[in-house]
XYZ file of C-alpha atoms in Angstrom:
771
model
C 87.345 22.751 32.347
C 87.987 23.271 28.962
C 88.691 19.791 28.612
C 85.537 18.774 30.053
C 83.488 20.569 27.421
C 85.339 19.047 24.643
C 84.703 15.364 25.795
C 81.229 16.174 26.705
C 80.623 17.540 23.118
C 82.286 14.294 21.923
C 79.840 12.244 23.423
C 77.229 14.443 22.529
C 78.044 14.047 18.997
C 78.671 9.905 19.480
C 74.905 9.980 21.223
C 73.351 11.500 18.241
C 75.501 9.355 15.221
C 74.242 6.218 17.458
C 71.093 7.116 18.051
C 70.314 8.424 14.314
C 72.310 5.367 13.069
C 69.618 3.204 15.384
C 66.695 5.117 13.988
C 67.498 4.453 10.585
C 68.525 1.063 10.980
C 64.963 0.236 12.695
C 63.581 2.466 9.657
C 65.144 0.561 6.995
C 64.437 -3.013 8.729
C 60.912 -2.027 9.497
C 60.570 -0.952 5.620
C 62.492 -4.275 4.348
C 59.798 -5.907 6.492
C 57.127 -4.116 5.423
C 58.473 -4.932 1.783
C 58.850 -8.284 2.856
C 55.363 -8.407 3.647
C 53.465 -7.171 1.295
C 55.638 -9.412 -0.546
C 55.375 -12.683 1.147
C 51.264 -11.681 1.406
C 51.008 -11.395 -2.844
C 52.972 -14.713 -3.438
C 50.184 -16.239 -0.993
C 51.664 -17.430 1.817
C 49.648 -16.061 4.086
C 47.009 -17.259 1.968
C 46.061 -18.014 -1.685
C 45.205 -14.902 -3.744
C 43.310 -14.937 -6.990
C 44.993 -15.328 -10.297
C 45.037 -13.519 -13.288
C 42.237 -15.658 -14.491
C 40.342 -15.237 -11.646
C 41.091 -11.332 -11.655
C 39.467 -11.581 -15.421
C 36.721 -13.652 -14.383
C 35.656 -13.089 -10.254
C 33.134 -15.303 -8.731
C 30.336 -13.258 -9.035
C 27.098 -15.672 -8.108
C 25.064 -14.163 -10.534
C 21.307 -14.954 -11.028
C 19.535 -16.796 -13.894
C 17.558 -14.891 -15.711
C 14.386 -15.709 -17.719
C 13.221 -13.559 -19.899
C 10.293 -13.208 -22.534
C 10.176 -12.639 -26.014
C 9.311 -9.437 -26.079
C 12.868 -8.729 -23.271
C 10.453 -8.271 -19.668
C 12.720 -10.292 -16.945
C 9.738 -12.907 -15.783
C 11.978 -14.051 -12.950
C 15.078 -15.530 -12.201
C 16.735 -17.971 -10.322
C 19.523 -18.284 -7.700
C 21.275 -18.401 -4.665
C 22.139 -14.546 -4.363
C 19.194 -11.981 -6.378
C 21.975 -10.884 -8.426
C 22.222 -9.626 -11.884
C 25.299 -8.319 -13.915
C 24.986 -4.620 -15.182
C 27.086 -2.912 -17.304
C 28.572 1.271 -16.813
C 26.236 2.146 -19.243
C 23.344 1.429 -17.797
C 24.168 3.214 -14.693
C 22.451 6.690 -13.886
C 24.953 9.155 -13.933
C 23.299 10.813 -10.182
C 24.005 6.956 -8.704
C 28.019 7.064 -10.223
C 28.246 11.014 -8.952
C 26.334 10.317 -5.292
C 29.191 6.595 -5.111
C 32.193 8.949 -6.011
C 31.379 11.743 -4.112
C 30.560 8.762 -0.448
C 32.859 6.599 -1.286
C 36.269 8.177 -2.564
C 36.005 11.044 -3.474
C 39.556 10.846 -5.378
C 38.429 7.303 -6.767
C 39.762 8.465 -10.397
C 43.028 9.839 -9.142
C 44.466 6.480 -7.474
C 45.280 3.560 -8.394
C 43.110 1.699 -5.715
C 44.837 2.998 -2.976
C 44.607 6.398 -0.928
C 47.393 7.356 0.364
C 46.065 10.540 1.896
C 42.993 9.177 3.336
C 45.676 5.830 4.789
C 47.984 8.216 6.058
C 45.149 10.386 7.822
C 43.312 7.083 9.121
C 46.564 5.851 10.547
C 47.096 9.246 12.206
C 43.447 9.465 13.796
C 44.029 5.474 14.933
C 40.373 4.964 12.287
C 38.763 7.352 14.644
C 37.077 8.710 12.049
C 36.598 5.789 9.728
C 38.554 3.546 7.906
C 40.385 4.839 4.429
C 38.823 1.760 2.024
C 38.533 3.181 -1.402
C 36.226 1.826 -3.838
C 38.270 -0.445 -5.392
C 39.482 -1.825 -1.842
C 36.132 -2.443 -1.070
C 35.963 -4.366 -4.317
C 38.595 -6.794 -3.602
C 36.617 -7.525 0.084
C 33.530 -7.924 -1.810
C 34.938 -10.154 -4.725
C 37.510 -12.494 -2.813
C 38.124 -12.624 1.306
C 34.615 -11.099 2.500
C 34.173 -9.630 6.300
C 37.800 -8.490 8.345
C 38.780 -10.745 10.740
C 38.687 -9.058 14.536
C 42.129 -10.225 15.636
C 44.636 -7.245 14.382
C 47.028 -10.141 12.903
C 44.865 -11.750 10.960
C 43.238 -8.350 10.235
C 46.222 -6.698 9.389
C 46.979 -10.338 6.363
C 43.735 -9.169 5.048
C 44.154 -5.415 4.631
C 47.508 -6.302 3.008
C 46.000 -8.258 0.295
C 43.310 -6.347 -0.266
C 46.069 -3.611 -1.209
C 47.365 -5.790 -3.633
C 43.826 -7.380 -5.216
C 42.459 -3.671 -5.427
C 45.914 -2.230 -7.277
C 46.056 -5.601 -9.398
C 42.446 -4.759 -10.145
C 42.743 -1.097 -11.199
C 45.469 -2.582 -13.892
C 43.235 -5.274 -15.162
C 40.174 -3.078 -15.296
C 39.038 0.461 -16.438
C 37.798 2.931 -13.111
C 34.224 2.605 -15.228
C 34.230 -1.325 -15.163
C 35.321 -0.786 -11.598
C 32.473 0.981 -10.653
C 30.212 -1.299 -12.675
C 31.784 -4.403 -11.095
C 30.946 -2.682 -7.434
C 27.784 -2.002 -7.895
C 27.150 -5.368 -9.331
C 29.066 -6.889 -6.248
C 27.118 -5.141 -2.498
C 24.081 -6.102 -0.713
C 20.964 -3.950 -0.327
C 19.561 -6.619 1.455
C 15.413 -7.805 1.392
C 16.882 -10.112 -1.093
C 17.948 -7.464 -3.401
C 22.263 -8.032 -4.327
C 23.259 -6.097 -6.741
C 21.797 -2.733 -8.071
C 19.460 -3.628 -10.472
C 17.696 -6.002 -8.149
C 17.870 -3.121 -5.672
C 15.845 -0.899 -8.181
C 13.744 -3.501 -8.988
C 12.843 -4.412 -5.470
C 12.829 -0.771 -3.525
C 11.243 0.803 -6.968
C 10.563 -1.298 -9.251
C 13.063 0.399 -11.800
C 15.725 -0.368 -13.844
C 19.070 1.532 -12.431
C 18.578 3.537 -15.992
C 15.325 4.466 -14.595
C 16.837 6.199 -10.854
C 16.052 9.516 -10.168
C 18.789 11.847 -7.721
C 17.342 11.433 -4.546
C 16.917 7.444 -5.410
C 20.565 7.039 -6.375
C 21.566 9.193 -3.041
C 18.942 6.315 -0.976
C 21.239 3.489 -2.284
C 24.110 4.695 -2.053
C 23.205 5.743 1.227
C 22.426 2.152 2.881
C 25.939 0.976 1.425
C 27.737 2.096 4.564
C 25.465 -0.302 6.835
C 22.433 -1.711 4.824
C 20.494 -3.089 7.685
C 20.799 0.241 9.579
C 19.787 2.353 6.871
C 17.281 0.264 5.745
C 14.333 2.117 4.059
C 11.560 -0.309 4.787
C 12.104 -0.747 8.856
C 14.198 1.734 9.252
C 12.783 4.851 6.699
C 13.889 7.924 9.602
C 17.879 6.545 9.225
C 17.727 6.216 5.720
C 16.516 10.225 5.089
C 18.985 11.436 6.709
C 21.950 8.641 5.279
C 20.622 9.804 1.785
C 20.534 13.607 3.060
C 24.083 13.395 4.126
C 24.885 11.665 0.903
C 23.014 14.679 -1.289
C 25.650 17.118 0.621
C 28.228 15.432 -0.422
C 27.166 16.012 -4.282
C 26.979 19.056 -2.994
C 30.410 19.043 -1.699
C 31.755 18.025 -5.038
C 29.493 20.177 -7.123
C 27.465 17.363 -8.630
C 24.656 19.537 -6.894
C 23.065 22.637 -6.747
C 22.737 23.608 -2.865
C 19.227 24.582 -3.735
C 18.114 21.594 -5.233
C 19.561 19.441 -2.388
C 17.244 21.735 -0.286
C 14.586 20.556 -2.406
C 14.874 17.033 -2.326
C 16.052 16.176 1.569
C 12.550 17.461 2.499
C 11.505 14.458 0.104
C 9.786 11.964 1.828
C 10.876 8.207 0.901
C 8.259 6.980 -1.848
C 8.990 3.352 -2.041
C 7.419 0.775 -4.726
C 8.514 -2.231 -2.940
C 8.468 -5.090 -4.918
C 10.650 -8.392 -2.934
C 11.582 -10.947 -5.670
C 10.698 -14.426 -4.184
C 10.324 -17.770 -6.737
C 6.630 -17.982 -5.378
C 5.344 -14.769 -6.437
C 5.144 -12.550 -10.156
C 4.326 -13.421 -13.335
C 4.683 -16.786 -14.686
C 5.435 -18.615 -11.761
C 3.900 -22.117 -13.086
C 6.277 -21.733 -16.377
C 9.360 -20.528 -14.605
C 8.772 -23.852 -12.304
C 8.354 -25.457 -15.109
C 11.437 -24.231 -16.705
C 13.589 -25.068 -13.596
C 12.971 -28.910 -13.417
C 13.715 -28.729 -17.301
C 16.875 -26.929 -16.595
C 18.136 -29.663 -14.049
C 18.190 -32.602 -17.014
C 19.378 -29.739 -19.178
C 22.039 -28.932 -16.918
C 23.597 -32.674 -17.462
C 23.317 -32.789 -20.947
C 24.993 -29.031 -22.074
C 27.881 -29.220 -20.201
C 30.765 -26.493 -20.241
C 33.817 -26.848 -22.205
C 35.655 -27.722 -19.357
C 33.005 -30.621 -18.454
C 31.350 -29.162 -15.622
C 27.420 -28.228 -15.270
C 26.419 -25.454 -15.791
C 24.957 -23.700 -12.507
C 21.623 -22.365 -12.713
C 21.733 -20.656 -9.140
C 25.117 -18.865 -9.793
C 26.468 -18.727 -13.714
C 24.021 -15.868 -14.381
C 22.936 -17.573 -17.745
C 20.169 -15.463 -20.295
C 17.072 -18.193 -20.432
C 14.959 -16.733 -23.440
C 11.663 -18.069 -23.112
C 8.892 -17.744 -25.994
C 6.500 -16.413 -23.868
C 5.583 -12.691 -25.150
C 4.994 -11.348 -21.032
C 1.477 -9.277 -22.499
C -0.238 -12.769 -23.817
C 0.648 -13.865 -20.426
C -0.473 -11.048 -18.406
C -3.656 -11.369 -20.119
C -3.896 -15.245 -19.925
C -3.123 -14.632 -15.901
C -5.431 -11.427 -16.000
C -8.983 -14.168 -17.500
C -8.183 -16.884 -15.496
C -8.390 -15.115 -12.001
C -11.458 -12.784 -12.989
C -13.302 -16.268 -14.354
C -12.252 -18.311 -11.219
C -12.768 -15.698 -8.815
C -16.250 -15.306 -10.313
C -17.241 -18.977 -10.614
C -15.657 -19.915 -7.547
C -18.796 -17.740 -5.561
C -21.203 -19.895 -7.067
C -19.203 -23.131 -6.235
C -19.809 -21.643 -2.613
C -23.312 -21.289 -3.156
C -23.533 -24.779 -4.139
C -22.272 -25.968 -1.536
C -24.057 -25.070 1.497
C -25.864 -27.597 2.867
C -23.521 -30.589 1.599
C -22.517 -32.450 4.400
C -19.452 -33.996 2.293
C -18.879 -30.576 0.627
C -17.614 -30.181 -1.456
C -17.209 -33.683 -2.794
C -20.592 -34.720 -4.578
C -22.851 -38.286 -4.103
C -20.029 -40.036 -1.999
C -20.082 -41.550 1.117
C -18.665 -40.340 4.113
C -15.733 -43.072 4.041
C -14.914 -41.943 0.663
C -14.792 -38.609 2.004
C -12.511 -39.563 5.222
C -10.373 -41.353 2.733
C -9.752 -38.679 0.973
C -8.958 -36.327 3.691
C -6.610 -39.261 4.901
C -4.743 -39.330 2.037
C -4.441 -35.433 1.806
C -2.956 -35.683 5.361
C -0.650 -37.916 4.439
C 0.678 -35.438 1.559
C 1.029 -32.305 3.715
C 3.868 -30.540 4.903
C 2.975 -31.294 8.277
C 2.993 -34.604 8.102
C 6.249 -34.620 6.265
C 7.424 -32.561 9.200
C 6.234 -34.328 12.231
C 7.354 -37.432 10.683
C 10.907 -36.806 10.419
C 10.368 -36.357 13.959
C 9.591 -39.817 14.726
C 5.872 -38.474 15.808
C 3.474 -42.069 15.042
C 0.758 -41.997 13.028
C -1.875 -41.247 15.445
C 0.312 -38.568 16.328
C -0.121 -36.685 13.386
C -3.520 -37.521 12.897
C -4.024 -35.736 16.750
C -2.579 -32.900 15.481
C -4.526 -32.692 12.392
C -7.496 -31.666 14.801
C -5.907 -29.045 17.095
C -6.828 -25.073 16.187
C -3.850 -23.268 14.908
C -3.144 -19.731 13.641
C -2.206 -20.095 9.729
C -1.979 -17.470 6.982
C -4.749 -18.699 4.037
C -5.493 -17.900 0.818
C -8.776 -16.012 -0.078
C -10.288 -14.731 -3.087
C -9.777 -11.221 -1.348
C -6.727 -11.295 -0.497
C -4.743 -13.601 2.445
C -6.025 -13.556 5.842
C -4.726 -14.311 9.002
C -7.279 -17.242 11.076
C -7.191 -19.919 13.181
C -8.701 -22.819 12.526
C -7.304 -27.286 12.658
C -5.417 -28.329 10.151
C -8.173 -30.822 8.845
C -10.327 -28.000 8.264
C -7.917 -26.053 6.320
C -7.633 -28.798 4.036
C -11.035 -28.738 3.612
C -11.371 -25.182 2.873
C -8.871 -24.994 0.251
C -10.139 -28.868 -1.341
C -13.320 -26.346 -2.272
C -11.263 -24.086 -4.643
C -11.550 -24.106 -8.068
C -8.529 -24.690 -10.169
C -7.273 -23.737 -13.764
C -4.582 -24.571 -16.220
C -3.801 -22.645 -19.654
C -1.854 -23.050 -22.398
C -1.363 -20.321 -25.526
C 0.423 -21.862 -28.628
C 1.919 -20.036 -31.945
C 0.771 -23.250 -33.835
C 3.341 -22.325 -37.105
C 6.548 -22.513 -34.580
C 5.341 -23.990 -31.514
C 6.241 -21.205 -29.647
C 4.469 -21.275 -26.293
C 2.976 -17.846 -25.318
C 1.289 -18.253 -22.330
C 1.461 -20.677 -19.118
C -0.797 -20.555 -16.400
C -1.225 -23.229 -13.976
C -3.046 -22.765 -11.883
C -4.916 -19.971 -9.377
C -2.531 -19.342 -6.825
C 1.532 -20.659 -6.807
C 2.174 -20.187 -3.890
C -0.839 -21.820 -1.902
C -1.408 -24.124 -5.295
C 1.693 -25.785 -6.990
C 0.347 -28.315 -9.005
C 1.185 -27.265 -12.436
C -2.695 -27.803 -14.706
C -0.270 -27.457 -17.761
C 2.047 -29.489 -17.940
C 1.931 -32.334 -14.639
C -1.627 -32.484 -14.673
C -3.596 -34.723 -16.384
C -7.479 -34.773 -17.069
C -9.928 -36.446 -18.398
C -10.970 -34.567 -21.794
C -14.366 -35.256 -22.466
C -15.210 -34.069 -25.731
C -12.262 -32.277 -26.882
C -11.246 -35.625 -27.874
C -14.031 -36.138 -30.873
C -11.723 -33.810 -33.583
C -9.273 -37.255 -33.582
C -12.153 -38.930 -34.343
C -13.634 -36.980 -36.889
C -9.784 -36.013 -38.484
C -9.638 -40.263 -38.773
C -12.575 -40.518 -40.420
C -11.929 -37.804 -42.779
C -8.334 -38.994 -43.345
C -8.794 -42.426 -43.654
C -12.441 -42.780 -44.805
C -12.276 -39.811 -47.122
C -15.588 -38.512 -45.719
C -16.046 -34.798 -45.464
C -18.096 -31.956 -43.112
C -20.898 -32.034 -45.188
C -21.570 -35.685 -45.135
C -24.165 -36.630 -43.348
C -24.531 -39.531 -40.904
C -28.116 -40.705 -38.716
C -28.176 -39.588 -35.175
C -30.255 -42.833 -33.945
C -29.768 -45.571 -31.251
C -27.023 -47.279 -31.110
C -24.767 -50.079 -30.187
C -21.517 -51.900 -30.421
C -21.938 -54.972 -29.708
C -19.567 -57.159 -27.078
C -16.260 -58.532 -29.243
C -16.181 -56.036 -31.625
C -13.427 -53.459 -30.840
C -12.469 -55.429 -27.554
C -15.552 -54.325 -26.184
C -16.132 -56.540 -22.790
C -19.914 -55.862 -22.390
C -22.502 -53.980 -25.059
C -21.627 -50.560 -25.514
C -25.051 -47.995 -25.945
C -23.504 -44.545 -26.595
C -26.550 -42.123 -25.258
C -26.722 -38.493 -26.027
C -27.413 -35.584 -23.247
C -30.282 -34.693 -23.759
C -31.723 -38.376 -24.545
C -33.047 -37.784 -28.094
C -32.085 -38.636 -31.603
C -32.280 -35.707 -34.481
C -31.799 -38.205 -37.726
C -29.784 -37.439 -40.455
C -26.715 -34.417 -39.743
C -24.108 -33.576 -41.490
C -20.908 -33.977 -39.532
C -19.853 -30.333 -38.966
C -23.558 -30.489 -37.273
C -23.112 -33.518 -35.362
C -19.500 -32.063 -33.695
C -20.840 -29.012 -33.215
C -23.417 -29.697 -30.933
C -21.177 -33.062 -29.578
C -23.581 -35.894 -30.232
C -22.479 -38.413 -28.931
C -23.957 -41.020 -31.183
C -22.217 -40.329 -34.184
C -18.762 -39.818 -32.338
C -19.521 -43.544 -31.310
C -20.587 -44.031 -35.026
C -17.302 -43.230 -37.225
C -14.932 -44.822 -34.422
C -16.730 -47.957 -34.901
C -16.294 -47.288 -38.624
C -12.450 -46.239 -38.526
C -11.403 -48.415 -35.305
C -10.116 -47.247 -31.881
C -6.665 -48.836 -33.245
C -6.727 -45.697 -35.937
C -7.701 -43.465 -33.815
C -5.047 -43.930 -31.279
C -2.604 -44.113 -33.328
C -3.597 -40.765 -35.089
C -3.917 -39.217 -31.467
C -0.298 -40.291 -30.917
C 0.813 -38.461 -33.853
C -0.414 -35.724 -32.359
C 2.133 -35.401 -29.912
C -0.451 -36.881 -27.028
C 2.006 -38.612 -24.721
C -0.640 -39.997 -22.849
C -1.474 -44.290 -22.424
C -4.703 -44.648 -24.684
C -6.782 -47.098 -23.853
C -8.013 -49.249 -27.454
C -11.766 -49.132 -26.583
C -14.158 -47.782 -28.473
C -15.479 -45.614 -25.631
C -12.694 -42.724 -26.243
C -14.727 -41.106 -28.746
C -16.082 -39.323 -25.884
C -13.233 -38.450 -24.457
C -12.831 -41.636 -21.112
C -8.466 -40.410 -21.858
C -6.514 -38.502 -19.585
C -5.068 -36.144 -21.007
C -2.401 -32.774 -20.387
C -3.467 -29.046 -21.872
C 0.349 -28.592 -23.367
C -0.437 -31.720 -24.981
C -4.497 -31.055 -26.148
C -2.769 -27.444 -27.501
C 0.090 -29.328 -29.008
C -2.711 -32.122 -31.181
C -5.195 -28.949 -31.848
C -2.554 -26.719 -33.217
C -1.733 -29.327 -36.033
C -4.293 -28.602 -37.364
C -3.913 -25.265 -37.605
C -0.248 -25.599 -39.233
C -1.513 -27.699 -42.363
C -1.154 -31.039 -40.422
C 2.119 -30.119 -39.217
C 2.955 -31.311 -35.174
C 5.711 -29.331 -33.992
C 6.142 -29.662 -30.299
C 5.931 -27.069 -27.622
C 9.321 -25.052 -27.379
C 9.261 -22.238 -25.218
C 13.224 -21.956 -24.799
C 14.581 -19.777 -27.515
C 17.587 -19.772 -26.640
C 20.402 -19.920 -23.588
C 23.379 -17.608 -22.754
C 26.318 -17.465 -20.699
C 26.934 -14.547 -18.742
C 29.277 -13.331 -21.006
C 26.029 -13.034 -23.690
C 27.763 -16.124 -25.726
C 24.957 -17.806 -26.582
C 25.364 -21.916 -25.230
C 22.246 -23.259 -26.280
C 19.111 -22.952 -29.653
C 17.076 -25.725 -29.479
C 15.651 -27.281 -33.153
C 11.701 -27.500 -32.956
C 10.913 -31.187 -33.023
C 8.226 -31.391 -36.378
C 6.906 -34.142 -37.914
C 3.989 -34.617 -41.058
C 0.870 -35.877 -39.525
C -1.887 -34.755 -41.995
C -2.324 -33.883 -45.087
C -3.555 -30.329 -45.642
C -6.963 -31.183 -47.227
C -7.725 -33.043 -44.314
C -6.605 -30.582 -41.167
C -8.334 -27.369 -42.882
C -11.354 -29.937 -42.894
C -11.445 -30.298 -39.204
C -10.354 -26.353 -39.090
C -13.808 -25.967 -41.126
C -15.373 -28.789 -38.526
C -14.432 -26.387 -35.442
C -15.796 -23.309 -36.488
C -19.129 -24.818 -36.480
C -18.948 -24.880 -32.816
C -18.477 -21.175 -32.244
C -20.671 -21.137 -34.934
C -23.910 -22.697 -34.443
C -23.042 -24.920 -31.484
C -21.682 -25.499 -27.679
C -19.178 -22.480 -28.535
C -21.516 -20.405 -30.031
C -21.919 -17.705 -27.376
C -18.469 -16.332 -27.903
C -20.910 -14.452 -30.947
C -24.324 -13.879 -28.835
C -25.231 -11.237 -26.779
C -28.787 -12.852 -25.623
C -27.232 -14.893 -22.130
C -29.087 -17.509 -21.016
C -28.506 -19.647 -18.039
C -26.408 -19.277 -16.147
C -24.363 -15.707 -17.873
C -24.200 -13.894 -14.505
C -21.320 -16.286 -14.646
C -19.673 -16.050 -18.245
C -16.699 -13.575 -17.164
C -16.524 -11.179 -20.077
C -20.036 -11.785 -21.476
C -21.042 -10.696 -24.409
C -17.558 -11.068 -26.043
C -18.998 -10.595 -29.266
C -16.035 -11.660 -31.672
C -17.071 -11.575 -35.378
C -13.549 -13.678 -37.036
C -13.305 -16.739 -37.812
C -12.807 -19.397 -34.781
C -11.916 -22.717 -34.221
C -12.808 -24.034 -30.796
C -14.515 -27.404 -29.111
C -15.716 -27.041 -25.261
C -15.438 -30.746 -23.146
C -17.254 -31.720 -20.422
C -16.822 -35.044 -18.474
C -18.203 -37.712 -16.518
C -20.616 -35.564 -13.341
C -19.268 -32.066 -14.934
C -15.765 -32.585 -13.369
C -14.029 -31.733 -16.210
C -14.509 -27.739 -17.948
C -12.531 -27.503 -21.390
C -12.429 -25.152 -24.156
C -9.718 -25.064 -27.447
C -10.034 -22.095 -29.561
C -8.082 -21.571 -32.066
C -7.275 -18.378 -34.787
C -4.796 -18.353 -37.446
C -1.525 -17.981 -35.411
C -2.655 -18.467 -32.156
C -3.955 -21.583 -30.092
C -5.230 -21.842 -26.470
C -6.722 -24.516 -24.096
C -8.274 -24.175 -21.021
C -9.200 -26.664 -18.213
C -11.407 -26.066 -15.338
C -11.701 -28.050 -12.061
C -11.409 -29.285 -8.537
C -8.285 -31.359 -7.393
C -10.064 -33.920 -6.504
C -12.615 -35.039 -9.486
C -15.750 -35.836 -6.764
C -15.338 -31.844 -5.464
C -17.350 -30.750 -8.640
C -20.855 -28.272 -9.678
C -23.374 -30.328 -8.934
C -25.426 -28.847 -12.247
C -23.788 -28.924 -15.998
C -25.095 -25.579 -16.326
C -22.751 -24.106 -14.646
C -19.682 -27.496 -14.424
C -20.053 -27.575 -18.435
C -16.929 -26.603 -20.570
C -18.475 -24.317 -21.975
C -19.577 -21.959 -18.499
C -16.575 -23.439 -16.437
C -13.940 -22.668 -19.497
C -14.968 -21.099 -22.104
C -15.570 -17.477 -20.740
C -11.631 -17.617 -19.696
C -10.547 -17.494 -23.761
C -13.397 -15.106 -24.487
C -12.253 -12.741 -21.595
C -8.210 -13.656 -22.499
C -9.338 -13.110 -26.640
C -10.347 -9.727 -26.051
C -7.656 -8.614 -24.103
C -5.271 -9.652 -26.464
C -7.503 -8.023 -29.511
C -7.497 -4.609 -27.360
C -3.664 -4.816 -27.270
C -2.467 -3.781 -30.770
C 1.023 -4.304 -30.324
C 0.248 -8.171 -30.033
C -1.013 -8.825 -33.779
C -3.253 -11.589 -32.932
C -4.820 -12.765 -36.123
C -8.438 -11.996 -36.855
C -7.969 -13.659 -40.530
C -9.629 -16.662 -41.752
C -7.646 -19.836 -41.763
C -5.197 -20.464 -44.405
C -6.793 -22.527 -47.638
C -4.956 -25.222 -49.599
C -4.413 -24.448 -53.097
C -7.129 -26.724 -55.377
C -8.605 -27.636 -51.744
C -11.388 -30.678 -52.869
C -13.455 -31.467 -49.444
C -16.566 -30.049 -49.566
C -16.960 -27.668 -46.002
C -19.815 -25.138 -46.965
C -22.590 -26.939 -45.793
C -26.646 -25.818 -44.640
C -26.902 -24.423 -41.153
C -29.969 -23.596 -39.159
C -30.930 -20.869 -38.202
C -28.351 -19.484 -35.454
C -29.651 -20.211 -31.720
C -29.848 -16.749 -29.388
C -31.315 -18.210 -26.118
C -28.888 -21.112 -24.495
C -30.653 -23.935 -22.332
C -28.330 -26.629 -19.869
C -29.516 -28.702 -22.728
C -26.870 -27.577 -25.335
C -24.059 -29.265 -24.156
C -22.348 -32.603 -24.474
C -22.554 -34.544 -21.511
C -21.616 -37.913 -20.395
C -22.975 -40.528 -18.272
C -21.201 -43.666 -16.142
C -22.519 -45.942 -19.147
C -21.814 -43.980 -21.934
C -17.883 -44.702 -20.893
C -18.978 -48.742 -20.483
C -18.633 -48.491 -16.694
């Protein structure tokens, strides 16, 4: 019996040793396999791992920011609306909310929280995962969402742990938090905390309060589920959980939490879009410019910069306040003037076109159809022209632009074309003449609906705003002065002279002649015969040569008729040309970029201004004095009066009552299709064009179509706003007079008129252009 017990005990001891040995064997094999698994993962055998350089400079797909001269972000170019921010710009409440909610032991671990990992494993993940902030960052930076296939998911998790540890070695805790906040997606087009703060609260991150910080951190678990725009109730509940975590981690008092969790969500929702915001037309012009810039200015490794993902900072010359005042002025005046345009089109069978046949009207509409997006899409679907044209006559639901906001309606696409043809458009550019820096750029009335840029893209006939180029040529080449006199009387340039193919006899708008007048009075009242006589003396070749030296790039016919403005020029070129007079005869090419930085803040581009001498200082100043006469007693006189006149209910912002020196020129083209005003003070030159997209769409009378009514009020309204804004320091001083100035400019001026009538304008008839 004793023998049996002894044998049994030996067997039992053998069994314990056997299983103990088995256990440790399995344990060490398992541990070895586990270590090998992580070692192979780190070597990249299960897929590429980020290199040291990748960790140092992770691919971030950062938006390019467009920044004004006064530091305001005007807009962005992006694939993802993401803008990097540094830790020092994050509010404490936001950092505390993140750590308290996502990773309470963040400052204690080295990338992996062992305690949470074991706990999650024991619970089989039933109570949430154990990813630290660093692990989440690793996932965001290098491999995205996890696979649902368990073996692949295990491999991804191993890589995530390894990357997290490496990130902890590479970056400080604060840098990891900043990187994390720059990567997370907050939906509604907001990627990264800076975009999220802007989109949801129209703030910079540093200005977020506690409840706003809690709301944004609460979204991180599931941004779509806790979207405060679409699911405010769920967002509030999640925000309050985050507030509770702040209390739990001693970052918030219980009493404060109870008060804050009762507050509703208050959003200032501003989803960012390329179609909205400030300086939309300028931003699109800049985008086209940058497409060529990246080809000519490459990275050190020879690759092209990506303006949508490389996080460039484009510092522009645009002043955000001047830009805002310009946009406000354009919108206020065009909305006012548009009312009159609708009134004048009532009963017009070919509206909005005036004095054209129905056949000509149909031709315009057919061309508009072929230029439309609808035509392009249907053509791509292999529809015939007949089928496409038929579709333009079928009523459909659409959202249209109105001056009182967007409106949902039902109309045929053809009717919508006619509707949009009615709208007056405008182009405005302001420039500092001494530096060439563009301060404001308004290319139209609404970029979302009218994307044609009337500053840099659209050249229109300039009318009498061309006349100063003729006068400048005469003063420069013939030694004339503003006070020289010339006879306003009938004048003919005979066939054969100056390339004229038929006799050309320009006439004044009122069909009257004033006899002997000074050049200053002639320009102030835009007397056509005087301009014609001057170009006859100088020759059109000299005027064309000077105009090109002034920076005008348009083709200019070598014909005397150009003296009356039968030339198409952009607003951009006209402003640059006039700025030469204000800059003492030195032309400076318009500058709209001051510098470009890469995402690390290194300057990669600084433009060198292009300039050249055009006129001597005396001649330039003499032209300025000529142009001052326009606002002292000519077609721009209403900038100084308060008496009103014909059509004054459409002079937006009137009376303007400016007392300071202003040089300027109005312009009105054939059949008042184009209205212009270019106004100058010593440190700001602003050019404005107003008209419809089609030249046949216009006002019936010159009362409203002339530059003094269509364009000048925008300048008056705009400058009043600029002068009220004391931070801008727009000059009210005299233009600088050159030393030893010898040209006579102080001429006798007859008493000023206060009451205007429709004859106090410059108007050209078709025969005045030799057409």
